[in-house]
CSV table of C-alpha atoms in Angstrom, one decimal:
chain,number,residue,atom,x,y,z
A,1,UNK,CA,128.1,43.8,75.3
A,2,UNK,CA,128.4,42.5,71.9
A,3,UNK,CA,124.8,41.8,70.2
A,4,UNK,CA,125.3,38.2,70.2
A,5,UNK,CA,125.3,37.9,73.3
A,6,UNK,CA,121.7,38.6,75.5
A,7,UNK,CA,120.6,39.4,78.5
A,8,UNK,CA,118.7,36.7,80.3
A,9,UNK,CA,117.2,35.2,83.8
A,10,UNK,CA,118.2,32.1,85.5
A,11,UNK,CA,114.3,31.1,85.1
A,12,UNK,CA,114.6,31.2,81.4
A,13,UNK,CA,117.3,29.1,81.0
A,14,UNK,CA,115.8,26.1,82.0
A,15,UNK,CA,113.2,24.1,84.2
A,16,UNK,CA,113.1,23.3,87.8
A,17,UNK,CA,112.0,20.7,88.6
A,18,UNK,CA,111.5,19.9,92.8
A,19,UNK,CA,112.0,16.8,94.1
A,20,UNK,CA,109.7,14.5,95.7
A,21,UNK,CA,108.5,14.6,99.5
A,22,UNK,CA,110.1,11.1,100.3
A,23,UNK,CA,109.6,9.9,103.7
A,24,UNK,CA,109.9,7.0,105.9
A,25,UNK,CA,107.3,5.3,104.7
A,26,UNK,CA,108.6,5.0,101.2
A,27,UNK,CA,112.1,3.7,103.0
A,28,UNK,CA,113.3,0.6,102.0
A,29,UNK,CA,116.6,-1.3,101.3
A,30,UNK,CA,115.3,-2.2,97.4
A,31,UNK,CA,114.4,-0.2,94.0
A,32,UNK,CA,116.6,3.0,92.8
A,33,UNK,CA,118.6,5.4,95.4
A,34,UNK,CA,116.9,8.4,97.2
A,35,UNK,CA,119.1,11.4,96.7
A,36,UNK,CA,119.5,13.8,98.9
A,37,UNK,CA,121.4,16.7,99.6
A,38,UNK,CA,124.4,14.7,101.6
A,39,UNK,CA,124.4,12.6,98.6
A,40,UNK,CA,125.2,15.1,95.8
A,41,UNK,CA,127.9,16.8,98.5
A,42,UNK,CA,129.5,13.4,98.6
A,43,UNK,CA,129.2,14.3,102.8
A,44,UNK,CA,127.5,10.8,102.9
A,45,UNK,CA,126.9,7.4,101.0
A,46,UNK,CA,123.4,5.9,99.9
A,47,UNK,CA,121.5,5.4,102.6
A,48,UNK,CA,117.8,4.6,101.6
A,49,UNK,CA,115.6,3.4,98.1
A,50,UNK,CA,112.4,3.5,97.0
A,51,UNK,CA,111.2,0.3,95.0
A,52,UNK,CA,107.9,2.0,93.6
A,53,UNK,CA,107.2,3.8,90.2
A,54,UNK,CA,106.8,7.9,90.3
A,55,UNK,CA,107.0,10.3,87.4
A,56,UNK,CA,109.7,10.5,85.2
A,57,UNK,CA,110.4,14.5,86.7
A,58,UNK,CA,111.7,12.6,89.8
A,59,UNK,CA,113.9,10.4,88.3
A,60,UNK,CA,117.8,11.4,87.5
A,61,UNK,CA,119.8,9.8,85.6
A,62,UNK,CA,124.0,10.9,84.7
A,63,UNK,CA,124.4,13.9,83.4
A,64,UNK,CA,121.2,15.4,84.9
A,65,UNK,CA,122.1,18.6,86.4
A,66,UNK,CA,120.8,19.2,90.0
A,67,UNK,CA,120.2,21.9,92.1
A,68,UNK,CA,120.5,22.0,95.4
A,69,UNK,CA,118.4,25.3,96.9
A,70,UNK,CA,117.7,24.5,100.6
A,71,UNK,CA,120.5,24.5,103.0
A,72,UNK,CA,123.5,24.4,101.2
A,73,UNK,CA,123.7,25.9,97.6
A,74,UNK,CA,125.2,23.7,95.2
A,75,UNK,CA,125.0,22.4,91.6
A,76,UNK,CA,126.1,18.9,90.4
A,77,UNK,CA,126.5,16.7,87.0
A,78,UNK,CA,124.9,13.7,88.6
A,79,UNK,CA,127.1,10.3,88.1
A,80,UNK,CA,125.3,8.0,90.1
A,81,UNK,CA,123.2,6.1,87.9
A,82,UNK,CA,119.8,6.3,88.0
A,83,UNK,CA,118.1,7.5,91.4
A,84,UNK,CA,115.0,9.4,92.5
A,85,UNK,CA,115.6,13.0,93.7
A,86,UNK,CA,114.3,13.8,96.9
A,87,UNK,CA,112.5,17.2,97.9
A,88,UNK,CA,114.8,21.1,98.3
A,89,UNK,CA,116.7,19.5,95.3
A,90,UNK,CA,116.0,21.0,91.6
A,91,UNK,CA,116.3,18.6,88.5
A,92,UNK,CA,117.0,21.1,85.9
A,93,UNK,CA,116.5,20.6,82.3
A,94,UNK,CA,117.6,23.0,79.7
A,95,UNK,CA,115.8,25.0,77.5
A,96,UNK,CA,115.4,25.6,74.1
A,97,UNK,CA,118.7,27.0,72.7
A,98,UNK,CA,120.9,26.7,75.9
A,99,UNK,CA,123.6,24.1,75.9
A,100,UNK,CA,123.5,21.5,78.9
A,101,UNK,CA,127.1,22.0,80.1
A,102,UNK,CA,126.8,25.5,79.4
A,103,UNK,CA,123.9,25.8,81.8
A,104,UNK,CA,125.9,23.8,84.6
A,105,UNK,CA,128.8,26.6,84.6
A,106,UNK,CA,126.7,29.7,84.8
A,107,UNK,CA,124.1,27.6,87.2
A,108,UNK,CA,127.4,27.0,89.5
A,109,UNK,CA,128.6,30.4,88.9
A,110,UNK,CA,125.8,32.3,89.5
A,111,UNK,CA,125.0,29.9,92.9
A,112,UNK,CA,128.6,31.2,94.2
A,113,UNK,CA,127.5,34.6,93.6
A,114,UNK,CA,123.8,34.4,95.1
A,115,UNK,CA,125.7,32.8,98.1
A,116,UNK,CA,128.0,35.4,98.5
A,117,UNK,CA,125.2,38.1,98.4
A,118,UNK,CA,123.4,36.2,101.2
A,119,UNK,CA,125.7,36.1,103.4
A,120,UNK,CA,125.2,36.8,107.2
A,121,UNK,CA,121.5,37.1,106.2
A,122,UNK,CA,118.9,34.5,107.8
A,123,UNK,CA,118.3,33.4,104.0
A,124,UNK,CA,119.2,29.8,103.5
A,125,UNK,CA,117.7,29.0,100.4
A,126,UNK,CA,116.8,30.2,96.1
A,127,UNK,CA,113.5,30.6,95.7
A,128,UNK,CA,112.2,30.2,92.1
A,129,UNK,CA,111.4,33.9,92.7
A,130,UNK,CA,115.3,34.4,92.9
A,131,UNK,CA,115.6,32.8,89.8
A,132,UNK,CA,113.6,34.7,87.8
A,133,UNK,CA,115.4,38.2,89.2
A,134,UNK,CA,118.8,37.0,88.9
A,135,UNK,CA,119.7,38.0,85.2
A,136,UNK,CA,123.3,36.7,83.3
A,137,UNK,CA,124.8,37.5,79.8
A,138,UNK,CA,124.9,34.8,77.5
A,139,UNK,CA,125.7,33.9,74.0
A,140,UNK,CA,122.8,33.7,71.8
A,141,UNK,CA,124.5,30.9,69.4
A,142,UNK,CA,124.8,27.5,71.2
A,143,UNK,CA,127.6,26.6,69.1
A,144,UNK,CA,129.6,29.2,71.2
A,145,UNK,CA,128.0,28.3,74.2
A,146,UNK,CA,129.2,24.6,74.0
A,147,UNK,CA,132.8,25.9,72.7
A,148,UNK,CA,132.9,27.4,76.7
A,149,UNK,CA,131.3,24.5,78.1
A,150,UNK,CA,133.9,22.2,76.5
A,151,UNK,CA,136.8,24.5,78.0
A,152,UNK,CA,135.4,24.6,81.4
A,153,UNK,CA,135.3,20.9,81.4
A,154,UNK,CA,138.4,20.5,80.2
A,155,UNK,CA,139.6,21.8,83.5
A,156,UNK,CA,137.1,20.4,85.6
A,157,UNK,CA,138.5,17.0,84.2
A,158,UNK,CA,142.2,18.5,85.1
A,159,UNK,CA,140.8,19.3,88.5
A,160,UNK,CA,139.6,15.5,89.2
A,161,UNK,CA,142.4,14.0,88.0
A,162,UNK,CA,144.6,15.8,90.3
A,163,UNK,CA,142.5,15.1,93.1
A,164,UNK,CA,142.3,11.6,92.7
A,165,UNK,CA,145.7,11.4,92.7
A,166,UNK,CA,146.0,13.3,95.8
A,167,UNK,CA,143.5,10.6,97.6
A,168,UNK,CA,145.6,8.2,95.8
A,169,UNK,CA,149.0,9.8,97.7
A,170,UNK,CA,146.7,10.0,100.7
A,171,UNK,CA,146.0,6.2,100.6
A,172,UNK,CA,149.7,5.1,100.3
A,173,UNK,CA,150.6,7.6,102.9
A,174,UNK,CA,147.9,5.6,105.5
A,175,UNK,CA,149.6,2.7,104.4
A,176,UNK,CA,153.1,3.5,104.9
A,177,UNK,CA,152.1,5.6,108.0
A,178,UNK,CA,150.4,2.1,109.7
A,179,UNK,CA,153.7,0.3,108.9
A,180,UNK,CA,156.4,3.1,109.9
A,181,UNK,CA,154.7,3.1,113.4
A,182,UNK,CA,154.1,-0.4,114.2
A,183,UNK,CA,157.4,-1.8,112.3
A,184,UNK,CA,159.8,1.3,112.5
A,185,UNK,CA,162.8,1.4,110.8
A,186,UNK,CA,165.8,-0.8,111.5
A,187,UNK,CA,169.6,-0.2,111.5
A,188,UNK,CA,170.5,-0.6,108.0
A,189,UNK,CA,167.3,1.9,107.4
A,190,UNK,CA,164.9,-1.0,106.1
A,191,UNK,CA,161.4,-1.0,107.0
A,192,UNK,CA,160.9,-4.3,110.0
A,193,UNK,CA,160.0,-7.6,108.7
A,194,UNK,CA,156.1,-8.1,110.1
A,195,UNK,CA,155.6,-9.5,113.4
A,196,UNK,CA,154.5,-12.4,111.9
A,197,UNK,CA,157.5,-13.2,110.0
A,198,UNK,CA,159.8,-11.9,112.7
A,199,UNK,CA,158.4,-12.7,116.3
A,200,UNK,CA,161.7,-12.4,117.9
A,201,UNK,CA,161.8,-8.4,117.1
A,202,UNK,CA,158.6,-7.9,119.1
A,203,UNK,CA,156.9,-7.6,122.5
A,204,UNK,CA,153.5,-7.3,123.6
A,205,UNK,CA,152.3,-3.7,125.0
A,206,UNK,CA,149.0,-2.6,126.1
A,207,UNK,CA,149.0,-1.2,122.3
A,208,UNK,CA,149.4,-4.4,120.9
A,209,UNK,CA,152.9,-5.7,119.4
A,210,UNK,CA,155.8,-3.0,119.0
A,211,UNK,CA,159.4,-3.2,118.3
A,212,UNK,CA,161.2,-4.4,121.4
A,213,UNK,CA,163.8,-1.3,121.4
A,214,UNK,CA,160.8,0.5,121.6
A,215,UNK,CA,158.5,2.0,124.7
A,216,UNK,CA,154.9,2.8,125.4
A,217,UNK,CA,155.1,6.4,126.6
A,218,UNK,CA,152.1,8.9,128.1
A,219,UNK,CA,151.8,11.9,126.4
A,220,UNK,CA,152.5,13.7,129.6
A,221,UNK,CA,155.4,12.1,130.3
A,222,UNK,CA,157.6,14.1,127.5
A,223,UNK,CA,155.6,16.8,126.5
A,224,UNK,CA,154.1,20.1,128.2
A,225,UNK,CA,150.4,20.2,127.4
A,226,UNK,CA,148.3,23.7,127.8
A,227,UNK,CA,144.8,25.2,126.4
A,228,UNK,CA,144.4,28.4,124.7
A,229,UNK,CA,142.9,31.4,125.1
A,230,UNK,CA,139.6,31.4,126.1
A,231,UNK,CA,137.5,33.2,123.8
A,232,UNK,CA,134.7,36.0,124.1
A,233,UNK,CA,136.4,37.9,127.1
A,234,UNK,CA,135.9,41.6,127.7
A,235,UNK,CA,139.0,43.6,128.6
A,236,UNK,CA,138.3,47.3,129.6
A,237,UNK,CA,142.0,48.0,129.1
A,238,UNK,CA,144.1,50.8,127.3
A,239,UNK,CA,147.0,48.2,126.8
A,240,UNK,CA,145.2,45.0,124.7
A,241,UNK,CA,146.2,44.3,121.3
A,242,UNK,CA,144.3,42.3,119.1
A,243,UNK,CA,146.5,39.4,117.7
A,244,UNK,CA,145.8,36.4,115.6
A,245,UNK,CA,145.1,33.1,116.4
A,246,UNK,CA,144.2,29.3,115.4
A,247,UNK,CA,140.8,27.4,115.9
A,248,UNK,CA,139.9,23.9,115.4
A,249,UNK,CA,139.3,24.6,112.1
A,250,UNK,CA,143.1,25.8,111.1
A,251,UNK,CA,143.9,22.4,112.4
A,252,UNK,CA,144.1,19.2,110.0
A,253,UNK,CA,145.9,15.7,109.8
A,254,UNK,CA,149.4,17.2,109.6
A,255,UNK,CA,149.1,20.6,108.3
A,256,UNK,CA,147.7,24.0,109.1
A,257,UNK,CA,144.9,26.0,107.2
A,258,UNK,CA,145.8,29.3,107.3
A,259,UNK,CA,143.5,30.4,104.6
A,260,UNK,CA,141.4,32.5,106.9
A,261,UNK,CA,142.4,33.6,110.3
A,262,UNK,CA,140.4,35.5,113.4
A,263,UNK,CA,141.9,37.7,116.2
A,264,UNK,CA,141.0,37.8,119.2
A,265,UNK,CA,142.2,40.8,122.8
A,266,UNK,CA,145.2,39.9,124.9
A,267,UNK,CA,146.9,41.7,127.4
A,268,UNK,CA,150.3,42.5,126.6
A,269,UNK,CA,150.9,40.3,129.8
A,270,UNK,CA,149.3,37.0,128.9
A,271,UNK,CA,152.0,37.0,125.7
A,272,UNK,CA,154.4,34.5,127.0
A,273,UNK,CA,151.6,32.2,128.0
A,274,UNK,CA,149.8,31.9,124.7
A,275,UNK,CA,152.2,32.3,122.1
A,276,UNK,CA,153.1,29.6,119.9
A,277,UNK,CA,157.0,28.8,119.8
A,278,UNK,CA,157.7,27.2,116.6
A,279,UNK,CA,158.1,23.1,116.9
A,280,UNK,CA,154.6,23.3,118.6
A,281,UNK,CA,152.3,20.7,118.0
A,282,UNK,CA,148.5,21.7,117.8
A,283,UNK,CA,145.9,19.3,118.6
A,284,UNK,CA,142.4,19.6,118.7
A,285,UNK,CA,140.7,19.5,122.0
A,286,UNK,CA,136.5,18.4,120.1
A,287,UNK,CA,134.5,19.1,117.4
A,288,UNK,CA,133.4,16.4,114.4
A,289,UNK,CA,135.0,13.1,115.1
A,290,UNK,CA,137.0,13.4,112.2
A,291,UNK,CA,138.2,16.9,114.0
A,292,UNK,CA,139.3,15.3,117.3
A,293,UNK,CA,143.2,14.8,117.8
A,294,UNK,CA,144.4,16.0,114.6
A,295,UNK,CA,147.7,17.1,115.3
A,296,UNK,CA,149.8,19.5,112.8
A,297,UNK,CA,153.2,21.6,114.1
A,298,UNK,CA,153.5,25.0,113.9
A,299,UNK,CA,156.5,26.1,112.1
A,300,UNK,CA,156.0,30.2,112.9
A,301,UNK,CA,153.8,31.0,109.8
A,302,UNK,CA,152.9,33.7,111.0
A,303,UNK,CA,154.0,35.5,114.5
A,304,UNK,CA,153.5,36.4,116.9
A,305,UNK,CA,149.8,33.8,117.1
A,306,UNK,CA,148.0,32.3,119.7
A,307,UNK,CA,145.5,29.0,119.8
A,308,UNK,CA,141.7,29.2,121.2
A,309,UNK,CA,141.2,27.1,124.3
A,310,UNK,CA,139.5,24.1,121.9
A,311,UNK,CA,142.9,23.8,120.4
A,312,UNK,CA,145.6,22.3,122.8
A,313,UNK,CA,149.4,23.5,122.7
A,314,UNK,CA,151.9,20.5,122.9
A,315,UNK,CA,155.3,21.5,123.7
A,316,UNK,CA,157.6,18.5,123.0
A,317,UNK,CA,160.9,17.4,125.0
A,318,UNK,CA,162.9,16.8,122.3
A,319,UNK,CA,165.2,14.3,124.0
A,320,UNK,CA,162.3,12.2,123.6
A,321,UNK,CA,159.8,12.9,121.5
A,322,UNK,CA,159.8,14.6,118.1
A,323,UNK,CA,157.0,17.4,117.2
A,324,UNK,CA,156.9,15.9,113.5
A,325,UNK,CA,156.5,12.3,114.9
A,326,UNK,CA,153.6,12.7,117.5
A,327,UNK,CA,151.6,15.0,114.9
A,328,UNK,CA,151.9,11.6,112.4
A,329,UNK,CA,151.1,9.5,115.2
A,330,UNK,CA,147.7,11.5,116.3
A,331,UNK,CA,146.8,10.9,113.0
A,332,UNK,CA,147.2,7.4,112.9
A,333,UNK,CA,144.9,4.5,113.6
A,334,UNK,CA,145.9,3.9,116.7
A,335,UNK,CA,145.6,7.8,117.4
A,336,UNK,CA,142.4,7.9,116.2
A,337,UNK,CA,141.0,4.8,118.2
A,338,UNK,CA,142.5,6.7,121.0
A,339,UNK,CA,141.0,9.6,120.8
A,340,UNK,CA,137.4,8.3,119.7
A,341,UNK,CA,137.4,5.8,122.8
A,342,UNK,CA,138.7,8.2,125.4
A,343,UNK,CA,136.6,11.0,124.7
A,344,UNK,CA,133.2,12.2,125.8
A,345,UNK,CA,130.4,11.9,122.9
A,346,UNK,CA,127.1,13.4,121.6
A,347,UNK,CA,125.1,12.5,118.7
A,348,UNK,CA,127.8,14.0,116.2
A,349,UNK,CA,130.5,15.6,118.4
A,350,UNK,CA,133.2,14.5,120.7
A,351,UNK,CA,135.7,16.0,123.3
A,352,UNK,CA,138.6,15.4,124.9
A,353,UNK,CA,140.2,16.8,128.0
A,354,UNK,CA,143.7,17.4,128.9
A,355,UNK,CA,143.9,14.9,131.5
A,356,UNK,CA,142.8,12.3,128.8
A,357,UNK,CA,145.0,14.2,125.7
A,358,UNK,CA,148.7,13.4,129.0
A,359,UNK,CA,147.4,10.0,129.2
A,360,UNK,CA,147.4,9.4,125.3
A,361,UNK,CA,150.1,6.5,125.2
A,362,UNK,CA,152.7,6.6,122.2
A,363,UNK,CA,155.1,3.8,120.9
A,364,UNK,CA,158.0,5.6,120.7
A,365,UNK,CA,161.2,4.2,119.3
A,366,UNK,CA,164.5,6.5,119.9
A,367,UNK,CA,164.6,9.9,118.9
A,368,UNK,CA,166.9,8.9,116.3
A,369,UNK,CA,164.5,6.6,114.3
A,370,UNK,CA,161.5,9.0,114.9
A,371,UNK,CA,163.8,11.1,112.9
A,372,UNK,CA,164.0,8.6,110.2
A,373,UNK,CA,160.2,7.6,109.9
A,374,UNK,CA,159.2,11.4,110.0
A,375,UNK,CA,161.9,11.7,107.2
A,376,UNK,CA,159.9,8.8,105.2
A,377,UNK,CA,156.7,10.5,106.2
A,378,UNK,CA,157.7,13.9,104.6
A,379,UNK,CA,158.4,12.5,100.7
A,380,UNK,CA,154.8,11.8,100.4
A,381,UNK,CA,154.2,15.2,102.3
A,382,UNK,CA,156.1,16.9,99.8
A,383,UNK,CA,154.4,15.3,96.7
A,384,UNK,CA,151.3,15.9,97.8
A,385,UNK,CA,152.3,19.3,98.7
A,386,UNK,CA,153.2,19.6,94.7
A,387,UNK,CA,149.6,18.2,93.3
A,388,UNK,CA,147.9,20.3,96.2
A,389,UNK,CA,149.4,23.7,94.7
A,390,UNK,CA,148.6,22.2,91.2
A,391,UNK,CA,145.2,21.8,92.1
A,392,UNK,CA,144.2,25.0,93.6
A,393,UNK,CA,146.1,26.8,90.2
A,394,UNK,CA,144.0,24.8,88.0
A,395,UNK,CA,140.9,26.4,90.2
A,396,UNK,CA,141.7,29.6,89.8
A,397,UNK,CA,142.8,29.7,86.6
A,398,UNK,CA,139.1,28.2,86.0
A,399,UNK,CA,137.8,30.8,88.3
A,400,UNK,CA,139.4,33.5,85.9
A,401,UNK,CA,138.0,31.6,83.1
A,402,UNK,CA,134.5,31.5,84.1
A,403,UNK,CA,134.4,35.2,85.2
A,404,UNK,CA,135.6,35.8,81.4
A,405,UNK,CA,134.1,33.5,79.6
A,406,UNK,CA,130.4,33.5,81.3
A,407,UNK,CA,131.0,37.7,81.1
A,408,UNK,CA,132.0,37.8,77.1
A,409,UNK,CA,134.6,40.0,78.3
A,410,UNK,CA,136.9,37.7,76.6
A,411,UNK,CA,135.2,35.8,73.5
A,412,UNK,CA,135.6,31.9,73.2
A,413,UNK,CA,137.0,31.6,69.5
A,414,UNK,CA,140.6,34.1,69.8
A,415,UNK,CA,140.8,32.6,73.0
A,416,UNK,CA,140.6,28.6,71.5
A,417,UNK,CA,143.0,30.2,69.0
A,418,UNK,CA,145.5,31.5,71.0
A,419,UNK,CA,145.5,27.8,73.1
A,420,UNK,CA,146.1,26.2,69.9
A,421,UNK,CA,148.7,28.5,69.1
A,422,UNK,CA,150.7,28.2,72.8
A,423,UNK,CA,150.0,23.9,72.4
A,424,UNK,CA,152.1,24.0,69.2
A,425,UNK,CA,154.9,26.0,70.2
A,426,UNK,CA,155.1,23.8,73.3
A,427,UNK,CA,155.4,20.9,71.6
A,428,UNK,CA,157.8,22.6,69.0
């Protein structure tokens, strides 16, 4: 290490500041926001404010960085305004000779790392105690600190731009989605005039107004529906092969997350009845509310695989019903409703059984114009698809950045250097 750069504790960059010990009876629905930890996650909106005066060490304002040390480990640039932080949340100043931004990458670097080194342990939280035994390398100039800072934001900026025009793809696609499957598409391939312009190309169903060609259908009535393997089973037998499979949590609003996949024992026998045949649809059986219903098709990423019995197999007839059209569908609003209203709930959780998942009805138009709103569907698919894969470059290219940079294995000057160097040939 070069002898700029110095050894030095978490605690001695900065202070730590706890937050206050709010509780219900400083509530109310005036004065600044409380902050709590499902308010820096972004898991929640405001949801109470305290009108009275405390210290300023309790007060945030943007920019402040935050801490999060209880629960779940984060650490934010707040941009909410200003707002009182609430208790198991650090406000962190500082200190002399450390660059602000600086401080936010190596705190939100070294909380990834503290995380990782805690894992399946019954710790779920930093103490200050932690902070003064966890040690980093740093630059002693701040000048070079900032340099660092400033290229680590520069792609955190890339980042959220890229995801807000992935929401923004996301919006238009709930848009279009709405109108695709409560218009359709007519034959000259031109999205239906409303029903209110048009009333003569409707009827009334139990769903509300569809396209007269089309047809309220039960699930059950062109699809075969079947659970999964049931999980946790002992087999005392010299034949059983461990094989993959898919949990609720593979399954989202028309796609699969592969990114991490369990196994579980099967007998050689119980193959045929598990197995996932590609033009599957998965939907899932509970879980959050957002969880429930999400449907995405299995296109054979990976064979052979199974699906846990929370996650339910839908085989399609294809002479009436397309795979890619009921996985948009389940996502839809009138999925959703669906789904939320048929199922059984608890405080935060919700389930729904097969009986309930064969009565789910559809407004299916022919197979031919499912074919032609899935085909719609899929353009907005594919661009987000493209900013998706952008997205999670631009994270690992700052996760190699941050391991170099925060390390001084590469230095921050020939590195701005060699950008400025690769910016002008590009525009050469």
């Amino acid at each position: 290490m070069s002898d700029q750069w110095q050894q030095r504790s978490l605690a001695s960059l900065g202070s730590y500041e706890n937050g206050f010990a709010f509780n219900d009876l400083h509530w109310s629905e005036h004065g600044l926001p409380i902050i709590r930890i499902a308010q820096i996650t972004g898991s929640q909106g405001i949801v109470d404010r305290f009108p009275g005066l405390l210290p300023d060490s309790y007060r945030i304002d943007d920019g402040d960085l935050i801490f999060s040390w209880s629960g779940t480990l984060a650490v934010v640039r707040w941009a909410g305004g200003s707002a009182w932080l609430n208790q198991h949340l650090f406000k962190v100043g500082p200190a002399e000779g450390i660059d602000r931004s600086f401080l936010f990458h190596v705190l939100q670097a070294s909380v990834a790392e503290m995380g990782k080194r805690t894992h399946g342990s019954t710790m779920k939280h930093i103490k200050r105690g932690e902070l003064r035994e966890f040690f980093v390398e740093i630059p002693r100039i701040e000048s070079e600190q900032r340099k660092i800072a400033q290229i680590l934001d520069t792609l955190d900026t890339a980042i959220r731009e890229t995801e807000a025009l992935i929401d923004k793809l996301k919006a238009l696609k709930q848009g279009l989605l709405h109108d695709l499957l409560t218009r359709g598409i007519d034959a000259n391939g031109h999205l239906r005039p409303p029903q209110s312009e048009a009333p003569q190309l409707y009827k009334e169903s139990k769903l509300g107004w569809i396209p007269r060609q089309w047809e309220v259908v039960p699930l059950g009535c062109c699809a075969d529906i079947a659970s999964g393997i049931t999980l946790g089973r002992t087999l005392n037998s010299p034949v059983a092969i461990e094989l993959p499979y898919l949990r609720v949590a593979n399954v989202q609003d028309g796609y699969l997350a592969l990114g991490e996949i369990k196994t579980v024992s099967i007998l050689p026998s119980e193959l045929n009845r598990f197995a996932l045949k590609v033009g599957d649809v998965l939907m899932n059986e509970g879980g959050d509310f957002d969880k429930l219903g999400r449907g995405a098709v299995w296109e054979g990423q990976i064979e052979p695989c199974l699906h846990q019995n929370h996650v339910f197999r839908v085989r399609c007839d294809d002479s009436k019903l397309l795979p890619a059209f009921l996985a948009a569908y389940s996502s839809s609003v009138r999925g959703k409703s669906y789904f939320v209203q048929a199922s059984k709930q608890t405080t935060n959780l919700a389930s729904i059984n097969s009986t309930q998942l064969k009565a789910f009805g559809i407004s299916c138009p022919s197979v031919a114009e499912q074919l032609l709103i899935t085909q719609r569907l899929s353009t907005f698919d594919k661009k987000m698809a493209v900013e998706q894969k952008a997205r999670e470059k631009l994270r690992q290219q700052k996760i190699g950045l941050m391991d170099d940079l925060l390390s001084g294995r590469v230095r921050v000057n020939p590195l701005l250097e060699s950008m400025q160097q690769a910016a002008a040939q590009t525009e050469a």
